[in-house]
Coordinates of C-alpha atoms and ligand atoms in Angstrom, one line a residue:
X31 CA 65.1 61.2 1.6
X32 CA 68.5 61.6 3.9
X33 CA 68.8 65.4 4.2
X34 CA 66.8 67.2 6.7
X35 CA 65.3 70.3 5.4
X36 CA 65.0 73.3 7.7
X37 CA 62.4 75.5 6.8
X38 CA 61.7 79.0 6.7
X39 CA 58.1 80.1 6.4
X40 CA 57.3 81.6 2.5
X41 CA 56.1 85.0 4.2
X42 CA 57.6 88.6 2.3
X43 CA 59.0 89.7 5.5
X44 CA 61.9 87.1 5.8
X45 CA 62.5 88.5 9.8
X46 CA 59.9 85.5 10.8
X47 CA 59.5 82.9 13.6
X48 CA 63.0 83.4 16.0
X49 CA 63.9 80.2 16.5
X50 CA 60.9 77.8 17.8
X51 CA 60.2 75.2 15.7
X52 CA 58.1 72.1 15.0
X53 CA 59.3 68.7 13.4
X54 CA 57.7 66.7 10.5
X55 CA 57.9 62.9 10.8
X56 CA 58.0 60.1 8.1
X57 CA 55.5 57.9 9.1
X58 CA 56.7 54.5 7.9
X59 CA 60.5 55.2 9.5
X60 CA 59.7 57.5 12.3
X61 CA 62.7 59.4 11.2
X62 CA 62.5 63.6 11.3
X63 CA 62.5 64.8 7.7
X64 CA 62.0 68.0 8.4
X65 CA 61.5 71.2 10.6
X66 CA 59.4 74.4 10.4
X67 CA 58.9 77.5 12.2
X68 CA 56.0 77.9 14.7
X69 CA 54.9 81.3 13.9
X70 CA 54.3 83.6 16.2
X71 CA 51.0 86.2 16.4
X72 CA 52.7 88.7 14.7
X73 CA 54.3 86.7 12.0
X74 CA 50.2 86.1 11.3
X75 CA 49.1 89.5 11.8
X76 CA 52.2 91.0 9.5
X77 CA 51.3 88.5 6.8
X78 CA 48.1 89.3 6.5
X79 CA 48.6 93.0 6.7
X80 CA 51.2 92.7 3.6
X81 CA 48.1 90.8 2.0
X82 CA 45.9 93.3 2.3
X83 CA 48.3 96.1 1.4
X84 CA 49.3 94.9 -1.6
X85 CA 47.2 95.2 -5.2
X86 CA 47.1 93.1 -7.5
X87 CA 47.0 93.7 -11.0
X88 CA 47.8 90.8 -12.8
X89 CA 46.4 90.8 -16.8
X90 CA 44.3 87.8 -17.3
X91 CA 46.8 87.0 -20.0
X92 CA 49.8 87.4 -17.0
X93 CA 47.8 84.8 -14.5
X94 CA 47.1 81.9 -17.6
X95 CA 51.0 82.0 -18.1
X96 CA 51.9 82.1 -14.2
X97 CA 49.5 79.1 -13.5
X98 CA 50.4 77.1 -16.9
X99 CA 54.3 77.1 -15.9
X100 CA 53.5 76.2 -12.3
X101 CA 51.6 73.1 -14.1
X102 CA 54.6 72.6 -16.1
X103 CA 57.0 72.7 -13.5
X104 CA 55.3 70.3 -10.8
X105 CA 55.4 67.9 -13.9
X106 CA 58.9 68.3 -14.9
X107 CA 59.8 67.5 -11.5
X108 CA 56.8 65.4 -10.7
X109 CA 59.6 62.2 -9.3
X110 CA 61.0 64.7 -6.8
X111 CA 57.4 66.8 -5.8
X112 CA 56.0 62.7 -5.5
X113 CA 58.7 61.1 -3.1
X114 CA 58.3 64.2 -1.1
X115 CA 54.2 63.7 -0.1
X116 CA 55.3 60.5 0.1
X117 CA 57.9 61.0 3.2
X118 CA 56.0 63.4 4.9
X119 CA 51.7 61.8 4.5
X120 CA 53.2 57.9 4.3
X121 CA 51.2 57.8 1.1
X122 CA 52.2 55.4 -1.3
X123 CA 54.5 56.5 -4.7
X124 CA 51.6 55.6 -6.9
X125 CA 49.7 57.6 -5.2
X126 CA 51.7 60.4 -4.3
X127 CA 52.5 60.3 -8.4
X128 CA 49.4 60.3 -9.2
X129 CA 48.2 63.8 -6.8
X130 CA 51.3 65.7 -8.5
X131 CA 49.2 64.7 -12.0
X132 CA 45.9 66.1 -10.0
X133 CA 47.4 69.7 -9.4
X134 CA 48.6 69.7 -12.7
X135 CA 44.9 69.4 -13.8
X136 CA 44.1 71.9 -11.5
X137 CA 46.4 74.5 -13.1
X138 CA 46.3 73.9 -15.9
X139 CA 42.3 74.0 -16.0
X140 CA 42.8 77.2 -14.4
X141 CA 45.1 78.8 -16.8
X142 CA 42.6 78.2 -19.8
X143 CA 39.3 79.3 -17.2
X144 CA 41.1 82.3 -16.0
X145 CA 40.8 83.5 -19.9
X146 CA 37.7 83.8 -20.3
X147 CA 35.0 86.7 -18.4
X148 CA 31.8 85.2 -17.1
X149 CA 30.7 88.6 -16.6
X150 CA 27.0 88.9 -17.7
X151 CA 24.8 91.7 -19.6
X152 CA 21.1 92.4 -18.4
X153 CA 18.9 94.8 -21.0
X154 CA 16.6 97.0 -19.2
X155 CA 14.1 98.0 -21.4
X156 CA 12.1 94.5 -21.1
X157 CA 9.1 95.4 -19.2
X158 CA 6.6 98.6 -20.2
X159 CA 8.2 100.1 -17.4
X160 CA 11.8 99.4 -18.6
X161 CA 14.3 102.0 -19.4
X162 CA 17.0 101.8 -22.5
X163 CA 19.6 100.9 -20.9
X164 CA 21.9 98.2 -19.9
X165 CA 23.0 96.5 -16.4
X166 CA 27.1 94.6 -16.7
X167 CA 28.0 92.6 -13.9
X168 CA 32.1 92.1 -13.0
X169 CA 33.9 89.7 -10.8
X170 CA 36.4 91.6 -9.0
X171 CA 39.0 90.6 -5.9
X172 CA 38.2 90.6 -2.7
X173 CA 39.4 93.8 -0.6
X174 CA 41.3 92.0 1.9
X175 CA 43.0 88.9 2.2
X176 CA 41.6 84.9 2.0
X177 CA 42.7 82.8 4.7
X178 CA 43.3 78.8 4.0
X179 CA 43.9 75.4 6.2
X180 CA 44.5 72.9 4.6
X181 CA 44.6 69.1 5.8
X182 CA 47.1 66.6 5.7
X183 CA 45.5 63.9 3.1
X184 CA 46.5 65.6 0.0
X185 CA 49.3 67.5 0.6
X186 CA 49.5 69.2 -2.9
X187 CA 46.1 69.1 -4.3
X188 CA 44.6 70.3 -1.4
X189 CA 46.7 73.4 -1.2
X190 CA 46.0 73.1 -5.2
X191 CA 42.4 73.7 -5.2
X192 CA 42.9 77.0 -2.8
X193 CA 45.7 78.9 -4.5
X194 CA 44.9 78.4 -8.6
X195 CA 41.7 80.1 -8.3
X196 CA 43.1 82.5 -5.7
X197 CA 45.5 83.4 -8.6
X198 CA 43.0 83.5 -11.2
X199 CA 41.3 85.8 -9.6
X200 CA 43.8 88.0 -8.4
X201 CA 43.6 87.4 -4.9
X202 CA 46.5 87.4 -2.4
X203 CA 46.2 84.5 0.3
X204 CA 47.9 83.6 3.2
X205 CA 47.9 79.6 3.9
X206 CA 48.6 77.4 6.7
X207 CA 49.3 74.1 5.5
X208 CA 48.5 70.6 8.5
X209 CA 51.4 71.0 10.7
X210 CA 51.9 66.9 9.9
X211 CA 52.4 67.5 6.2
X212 CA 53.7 71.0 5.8
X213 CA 56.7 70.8 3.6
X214 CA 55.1 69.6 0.1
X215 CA 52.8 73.1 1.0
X216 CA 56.8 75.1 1.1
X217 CA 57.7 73.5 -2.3
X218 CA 54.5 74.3 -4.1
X219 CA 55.2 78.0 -3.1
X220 CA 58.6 77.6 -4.6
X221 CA 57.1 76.6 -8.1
X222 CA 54.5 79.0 -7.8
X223 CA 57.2 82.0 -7.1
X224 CA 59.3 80.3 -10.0
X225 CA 56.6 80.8 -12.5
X226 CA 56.1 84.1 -11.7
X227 CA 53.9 84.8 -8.6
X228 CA 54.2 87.9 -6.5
X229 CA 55.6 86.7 -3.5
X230 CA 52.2 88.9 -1.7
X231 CA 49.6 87.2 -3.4
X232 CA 51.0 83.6 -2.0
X233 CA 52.3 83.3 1.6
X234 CA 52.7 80.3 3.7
X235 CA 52.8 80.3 7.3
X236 CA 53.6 76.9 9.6
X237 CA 52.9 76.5 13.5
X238 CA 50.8 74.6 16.1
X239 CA 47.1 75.5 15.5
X240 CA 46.5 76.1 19.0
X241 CA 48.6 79.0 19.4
X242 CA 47.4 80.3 15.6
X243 CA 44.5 79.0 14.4
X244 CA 42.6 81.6 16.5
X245 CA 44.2 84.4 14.5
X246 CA 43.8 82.6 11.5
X247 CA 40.3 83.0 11.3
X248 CA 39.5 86.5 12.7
X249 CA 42.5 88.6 12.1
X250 CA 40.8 92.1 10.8
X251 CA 42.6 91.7 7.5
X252 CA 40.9 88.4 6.2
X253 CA 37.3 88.8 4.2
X254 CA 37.1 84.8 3.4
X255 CA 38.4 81.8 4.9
X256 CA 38.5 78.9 2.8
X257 CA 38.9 75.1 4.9
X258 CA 39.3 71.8 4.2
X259 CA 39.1 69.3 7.3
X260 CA 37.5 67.4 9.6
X261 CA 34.3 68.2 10.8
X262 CA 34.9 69.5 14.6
X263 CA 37.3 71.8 13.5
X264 CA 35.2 73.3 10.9
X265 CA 32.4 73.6 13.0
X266 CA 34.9 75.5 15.8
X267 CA 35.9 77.9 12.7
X268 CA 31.9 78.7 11.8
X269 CA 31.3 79.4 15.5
X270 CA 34.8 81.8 15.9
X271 CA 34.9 83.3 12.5
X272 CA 32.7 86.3 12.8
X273 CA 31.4 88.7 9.8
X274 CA 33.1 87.1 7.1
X275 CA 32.9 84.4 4.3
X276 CA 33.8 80.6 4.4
X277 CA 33.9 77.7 2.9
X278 CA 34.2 74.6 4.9
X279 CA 34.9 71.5 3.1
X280 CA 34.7 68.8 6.1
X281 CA 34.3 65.4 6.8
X282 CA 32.7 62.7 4.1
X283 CA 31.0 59.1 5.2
X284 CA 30.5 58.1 2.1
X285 CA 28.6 55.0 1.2
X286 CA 28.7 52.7 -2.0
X287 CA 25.3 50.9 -2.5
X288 CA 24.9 47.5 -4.7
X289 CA 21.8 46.8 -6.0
X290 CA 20.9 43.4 -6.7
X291 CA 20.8 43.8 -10.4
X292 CA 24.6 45.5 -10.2
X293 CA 27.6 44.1 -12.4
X294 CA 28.9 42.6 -9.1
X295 CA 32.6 42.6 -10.6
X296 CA 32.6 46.3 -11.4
X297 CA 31.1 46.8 -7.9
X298 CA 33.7 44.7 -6.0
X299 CA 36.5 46.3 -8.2
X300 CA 34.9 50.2 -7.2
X301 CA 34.9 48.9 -4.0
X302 CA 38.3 48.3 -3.4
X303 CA 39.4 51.2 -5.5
X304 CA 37.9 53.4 -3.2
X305 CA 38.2 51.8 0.1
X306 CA 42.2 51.7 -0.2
X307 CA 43.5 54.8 -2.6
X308 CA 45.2 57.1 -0.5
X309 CA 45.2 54.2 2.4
X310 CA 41.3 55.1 2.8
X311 CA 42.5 58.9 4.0
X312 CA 40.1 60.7 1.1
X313 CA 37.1 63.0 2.0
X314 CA 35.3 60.9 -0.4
X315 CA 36.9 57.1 0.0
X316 CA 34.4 54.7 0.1
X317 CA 33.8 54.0 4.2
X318 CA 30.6 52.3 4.3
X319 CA 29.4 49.2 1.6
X320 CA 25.7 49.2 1.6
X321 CA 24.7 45.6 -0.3
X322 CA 21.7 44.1 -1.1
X323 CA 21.2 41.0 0.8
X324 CA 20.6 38.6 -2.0
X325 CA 24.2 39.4 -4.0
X326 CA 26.0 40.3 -0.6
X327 CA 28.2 37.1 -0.4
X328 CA 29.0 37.4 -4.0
X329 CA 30.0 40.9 -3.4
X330 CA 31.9 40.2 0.0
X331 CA 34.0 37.3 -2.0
X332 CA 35.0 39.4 -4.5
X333 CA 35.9 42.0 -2.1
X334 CA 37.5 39.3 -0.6
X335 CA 39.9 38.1 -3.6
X336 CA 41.1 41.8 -4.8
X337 CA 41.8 43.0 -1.0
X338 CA 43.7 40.2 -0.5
X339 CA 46.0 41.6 -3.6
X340 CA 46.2 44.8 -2.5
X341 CA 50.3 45.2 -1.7
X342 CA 50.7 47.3 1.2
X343 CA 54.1 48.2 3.0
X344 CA 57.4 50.7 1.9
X345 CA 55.9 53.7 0.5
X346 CA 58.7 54.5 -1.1
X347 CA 58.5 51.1 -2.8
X348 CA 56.8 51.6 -6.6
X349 CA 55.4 48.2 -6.5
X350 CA 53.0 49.1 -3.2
X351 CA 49.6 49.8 -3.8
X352 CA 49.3 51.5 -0.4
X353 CA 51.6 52.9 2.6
X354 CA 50.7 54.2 6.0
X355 CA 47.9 56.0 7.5
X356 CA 49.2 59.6 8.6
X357 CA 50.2 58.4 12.1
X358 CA 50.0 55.9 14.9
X359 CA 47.4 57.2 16.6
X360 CA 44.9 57.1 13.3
X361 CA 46.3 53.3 12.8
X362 CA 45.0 52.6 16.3
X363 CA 42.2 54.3 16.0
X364 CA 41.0 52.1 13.3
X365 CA 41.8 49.3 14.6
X366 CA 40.1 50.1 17.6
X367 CA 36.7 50.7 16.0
X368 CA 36.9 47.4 14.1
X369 CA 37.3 45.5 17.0
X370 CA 34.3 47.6 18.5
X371 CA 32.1 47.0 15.7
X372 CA 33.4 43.0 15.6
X373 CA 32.1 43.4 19.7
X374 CA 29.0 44.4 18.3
X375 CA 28.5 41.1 16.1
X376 CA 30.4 42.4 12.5
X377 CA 32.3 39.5 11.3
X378 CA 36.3 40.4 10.8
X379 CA 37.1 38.8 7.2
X380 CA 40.5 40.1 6.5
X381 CA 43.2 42.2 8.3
X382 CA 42.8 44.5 11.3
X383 CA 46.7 44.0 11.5
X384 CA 48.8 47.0 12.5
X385 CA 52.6 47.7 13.3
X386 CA 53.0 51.8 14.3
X387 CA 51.3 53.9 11.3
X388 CA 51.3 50.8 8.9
X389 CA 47.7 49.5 9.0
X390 CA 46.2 46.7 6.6
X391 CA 43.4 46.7 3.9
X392 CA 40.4 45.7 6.3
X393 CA 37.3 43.6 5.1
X394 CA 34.2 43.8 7.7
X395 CA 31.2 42.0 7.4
X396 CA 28.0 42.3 8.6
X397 CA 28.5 45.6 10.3
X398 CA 25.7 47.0 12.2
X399 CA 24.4 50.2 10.6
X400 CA 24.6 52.4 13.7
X401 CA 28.3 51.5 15.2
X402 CA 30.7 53.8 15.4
X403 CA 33.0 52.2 12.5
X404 CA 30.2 53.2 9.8
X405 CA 28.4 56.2 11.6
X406 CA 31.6 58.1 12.3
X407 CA 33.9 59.0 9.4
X408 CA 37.0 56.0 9.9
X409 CA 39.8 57.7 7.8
X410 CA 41.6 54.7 6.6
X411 CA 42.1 51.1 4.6
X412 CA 38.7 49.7 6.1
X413 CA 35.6 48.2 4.1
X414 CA 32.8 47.4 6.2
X415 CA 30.0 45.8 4.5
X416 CA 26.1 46.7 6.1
X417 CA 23.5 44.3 4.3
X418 CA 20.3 45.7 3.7
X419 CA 17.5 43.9 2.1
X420 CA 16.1 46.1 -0.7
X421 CA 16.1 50.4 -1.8
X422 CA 14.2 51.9 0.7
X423 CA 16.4 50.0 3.6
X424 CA 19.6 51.2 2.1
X425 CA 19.1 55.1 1.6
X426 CA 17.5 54.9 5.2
X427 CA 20.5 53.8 6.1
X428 CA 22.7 56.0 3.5
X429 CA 20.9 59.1 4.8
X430 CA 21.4 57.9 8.6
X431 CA 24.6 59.6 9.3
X432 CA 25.2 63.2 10.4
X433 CA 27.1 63.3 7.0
X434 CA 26.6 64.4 3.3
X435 CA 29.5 64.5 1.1
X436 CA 29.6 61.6 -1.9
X437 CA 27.7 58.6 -2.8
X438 CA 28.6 55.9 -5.8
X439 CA 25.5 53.5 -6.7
X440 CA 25.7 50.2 -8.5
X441 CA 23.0 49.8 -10.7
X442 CA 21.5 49.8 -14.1
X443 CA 17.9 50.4 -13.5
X444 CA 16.3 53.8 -14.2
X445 CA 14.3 53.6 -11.7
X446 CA 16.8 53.5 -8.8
X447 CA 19.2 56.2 -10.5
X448 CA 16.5 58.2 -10.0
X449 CA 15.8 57.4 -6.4
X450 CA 19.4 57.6 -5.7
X451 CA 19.2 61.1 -7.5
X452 CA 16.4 62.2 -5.5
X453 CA 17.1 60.9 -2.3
X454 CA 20.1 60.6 -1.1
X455 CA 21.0 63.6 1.3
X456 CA 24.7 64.2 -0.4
X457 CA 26.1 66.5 -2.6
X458 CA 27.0 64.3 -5.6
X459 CA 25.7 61.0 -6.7
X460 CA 28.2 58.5 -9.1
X461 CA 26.8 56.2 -11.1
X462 CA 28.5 53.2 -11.5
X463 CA 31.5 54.9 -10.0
X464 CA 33.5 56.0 -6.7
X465 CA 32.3 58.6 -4.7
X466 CA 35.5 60.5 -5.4
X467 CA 34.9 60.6 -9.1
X468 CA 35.4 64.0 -10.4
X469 CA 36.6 66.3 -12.6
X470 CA 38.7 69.6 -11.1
X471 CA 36.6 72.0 -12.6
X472 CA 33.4 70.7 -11.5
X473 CA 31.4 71.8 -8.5
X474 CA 32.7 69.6 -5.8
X475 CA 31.3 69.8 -1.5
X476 CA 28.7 68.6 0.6
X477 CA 25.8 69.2 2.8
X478 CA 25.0 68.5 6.5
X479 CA 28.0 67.9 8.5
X480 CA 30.2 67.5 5.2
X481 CA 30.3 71.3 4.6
X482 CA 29.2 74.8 4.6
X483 CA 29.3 77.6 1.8
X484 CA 30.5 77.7 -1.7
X485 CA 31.3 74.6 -3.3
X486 CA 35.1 73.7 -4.4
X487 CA 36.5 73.3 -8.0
X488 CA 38.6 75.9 -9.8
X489 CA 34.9 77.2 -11.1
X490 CA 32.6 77.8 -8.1
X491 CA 35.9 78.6 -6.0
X492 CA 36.6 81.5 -8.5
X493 CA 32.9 82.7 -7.9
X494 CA 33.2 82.2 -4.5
X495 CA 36.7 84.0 -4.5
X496 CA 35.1 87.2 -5.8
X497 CA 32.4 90.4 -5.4
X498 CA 30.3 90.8 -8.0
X499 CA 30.2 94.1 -9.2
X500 CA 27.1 95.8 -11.6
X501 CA 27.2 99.0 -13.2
X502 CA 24.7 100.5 -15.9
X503 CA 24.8 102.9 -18.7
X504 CA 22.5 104.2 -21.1
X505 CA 22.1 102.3 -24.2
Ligands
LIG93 P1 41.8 68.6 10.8 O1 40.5 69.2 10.9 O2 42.4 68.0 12.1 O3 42.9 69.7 10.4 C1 42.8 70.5 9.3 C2 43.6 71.8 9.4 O4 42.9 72.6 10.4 C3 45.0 71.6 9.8 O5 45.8 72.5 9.0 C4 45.0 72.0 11.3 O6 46.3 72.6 11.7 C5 44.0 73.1 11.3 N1 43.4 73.4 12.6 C6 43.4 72.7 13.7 N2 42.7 73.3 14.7 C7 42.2 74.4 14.1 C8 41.4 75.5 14.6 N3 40.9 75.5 15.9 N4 41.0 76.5 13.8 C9 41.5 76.5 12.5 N5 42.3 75.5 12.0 C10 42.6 74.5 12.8 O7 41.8 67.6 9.6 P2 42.9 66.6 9.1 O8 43.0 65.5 10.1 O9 44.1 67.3 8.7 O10 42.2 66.0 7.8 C11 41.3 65.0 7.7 C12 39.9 65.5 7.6 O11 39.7 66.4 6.5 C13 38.9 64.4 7.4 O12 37.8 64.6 8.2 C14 38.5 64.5 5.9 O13 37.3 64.0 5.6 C15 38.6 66.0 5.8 N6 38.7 66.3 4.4 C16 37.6 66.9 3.7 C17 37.7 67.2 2.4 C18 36.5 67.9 1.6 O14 36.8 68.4 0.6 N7 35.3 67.8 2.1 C19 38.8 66.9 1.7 C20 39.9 66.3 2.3 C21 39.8 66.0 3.7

């Protein structure tokens, strides 16, 4: 990238953060590419009080064209927006390119939703003891401000999801972006001002969550705290948060199960699709490979054969299919907890090789259900195969983690989708897909250790984003 950007926080009262600051790293070259300012308490408490104090009274005509330019703009500068996640996540440029096409999906979705009132009409006079009249219901902003953290796997489209229907709804929020990927959060609010934005209804702050994260969550001026993360920290926030909303989007362990009647091509190829996108760092990635015994080892060599040309390396390079892993420590970590599982009779097929935050596509055979490699969410490039030997084995087995996000099932018989659909303790089930299939508008969030609250998508975030108000007249 070459030139360093200093930061300022994207706050309305510019006087912010003195001069402590925290560096952002590229993960592939080490190098600093960036600072920020560590906020201090006040620089919190102040933006959040100008949240709250300011109203917002955006036409629904006004938001559609604020949130359609922004979806313009990321695109017209989609090269620029891309090699940015890129330096700061070690994502790959295909995927970094294809996250800036996400969050133009999210606003644009959200320009065209924002035009239309869901509000709903109830007539009274429907019972003998009914009056003539008529109850409305409205959707109107929240009094005070909504508080979001976001993670570093999605630098864009995380921060995405939070702000469009924020806007939409004519909400002001204050976000703290992952102090590891920060800057793409910076830019975003640059677009968004460019398009139009009040700089009140968007404000980002930057800092180290331990001095912060505290006030992030029960400063007087927040009604709602929307967070996407791993599951420890969400469970801190639903302990510390106090009488208020949330929505905590957390930590996935998401399995795909082969049946034995499965195309095991399509299988293989969803396999590796969502075992490696992102270098494995997705909510929903595909982190366990539940197979049926009897098509196992023609599933495990064709997991084989299209791992093996998966190109890892450069992110920067557009021939890679895959980059780093956010850091050095999650690289080891990974490796680590193959080599556990390996020490606990899984057989290592393929990689396991790493050199600082550059870890390799990972194929693991028969990995024992309960090791920590499958029953703890491993947030990278790894596909560990558990072999069960018929339905009832694997969504014992599907269900025996502390998780609930996703699920993708390969098979074409009615009588398993249907099992699947039933039984599986998740919040989505994908047929014949990834886990992470979806659409930006639809309901998207799990159950059990996978999250709490409203769902996400720019739909049920917009309910979730509001009060509903009813009034009645006489009719
Ligand atoms: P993380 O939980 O470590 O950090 C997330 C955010 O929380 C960061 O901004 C961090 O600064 C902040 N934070 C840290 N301590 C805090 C505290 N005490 N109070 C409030 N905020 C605090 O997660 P991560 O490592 O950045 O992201 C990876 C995790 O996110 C994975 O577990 C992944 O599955 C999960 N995730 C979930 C979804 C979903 O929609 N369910 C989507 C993407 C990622």
């Amino acid at each position: 990238m070459g030139i360093l950007r200093k930061e300022k926080m994207r706050t309305v009262n510019s006087s912010t953060a003195g001069d402590r600051h925290f560096e952002v790293f590229n993960p592939y070259t080490n190098e600093v590419i960036g600072t920020c300012p560590k906020a201090s308490l006040d620089d919190i408490a102040g933006a959040f009080r100008t949240a709250k104090n300011y109203k917002a009274s955006l036409s629904r005509a006004e938001r559609s064209q604020i949130l359609r330019k922004t979806a313009d703009i990321l695109v017209s500068r989609r090269q620029e927006i891309a090699e940015l996640i890129t330096a700061e996540s070690g994502l790959c440029l295909k995927d970094s390119t294809y996250e800036v096409g996400r969050a133009y999906d999210v606003f644009h979705l959200a320009s065209s939703i924002v035009l239309k009132d869901d509000g709903e009409i109830f007539s009274c006079d429907i019972t003998p003891h009914g009056k003539k009249r008529r109850i409305y219901t409205q959707r109107d902003p929240l009094l005070n401000a909504i508080s979001a953290i976001t993670p570093f796997n999605h630098p864009l489209n995380q921060v995405a999801h939070k702000v469009a229907p924020s806007i939409a709804t004519n909400n002001r929020m204050v976000l703290k972006p992952s102090e590891k990927t920060p800057l793409t959060a910076l830019v975003l609010a640059d677009v968004l001002y460019e398009a139009g934005l009040p700089r009140e209804m968007f404000q980002v702050v930057t800092g180290d969550p331990r001095e912060i994260a505290d006030a992030l969550l029960t400063d007087p001026n927040i009604d709602l705290i929307t967070f996407t993360g791993g599951v420890s920290v969400g469970k801190y926030i639903s302990a510390h948060m106090g009488y208020r909303r949330a929505v905590l989007e957390l930590g996935g362990n998401d399995p795909l199960i082969v049946m034995e009647d499965a195309d095991i091509e399509e299988a293989a190829t969803l396999a590796v699709a969502g075992s490696y996108k992102n270098s494995g760092q997705r909510c929903t990635a595909v982190k366990r490979m539940i197979v049926v015994e009897s098509v196992a080892d023609k599933f495990v060599e064709l997991l084989l054969e299209k791992t093996k040309k998966i190109k890892y390396g450069d992110p920067m390079d557009p021939e890679m299919d895959m980059g780093t892993v956010i850091d050095e420590a999650l690289a080891k970590y990974c490796e680590d907890k193959v080599n556990d599982a390996v020490a606990h009779g899984a057989k290592l097929l393929y990689g396991n090789i790493r050199k600082g935050a550059l870890y390799s596509p990972t194929v693991v055979d028969h990995v024992p259900f309960d090791c920590d490699l499958v029953r703890i969410e491993t947030f990278g490039p790894v596909s560990p195969v558990i072999r069960v030997k018929n339905i009832d084995e694997a969504i014992r087995v599907s269900n025996s983690t502390a998780y609930g996000l996703s699920s993708g099932v390969c098979t074409n018989r009615l009588d398993y989708v249907t099992r699947f659909v039933k039984e599986l303790e998740v919040g989505t089930v994908n047929v014949r897909e990834v886990p992470g299939y979806r659409i930006e508008m639809s309901p998207f969030g799990g159950i059990k250790d996978s999250g709490l609250g409203y769902k996400e998508g720019v739909i049920e975030a917009m309910k979730c984003f509001t009060n509903v108000k009813t009034y009645s007249l006489p009719w």
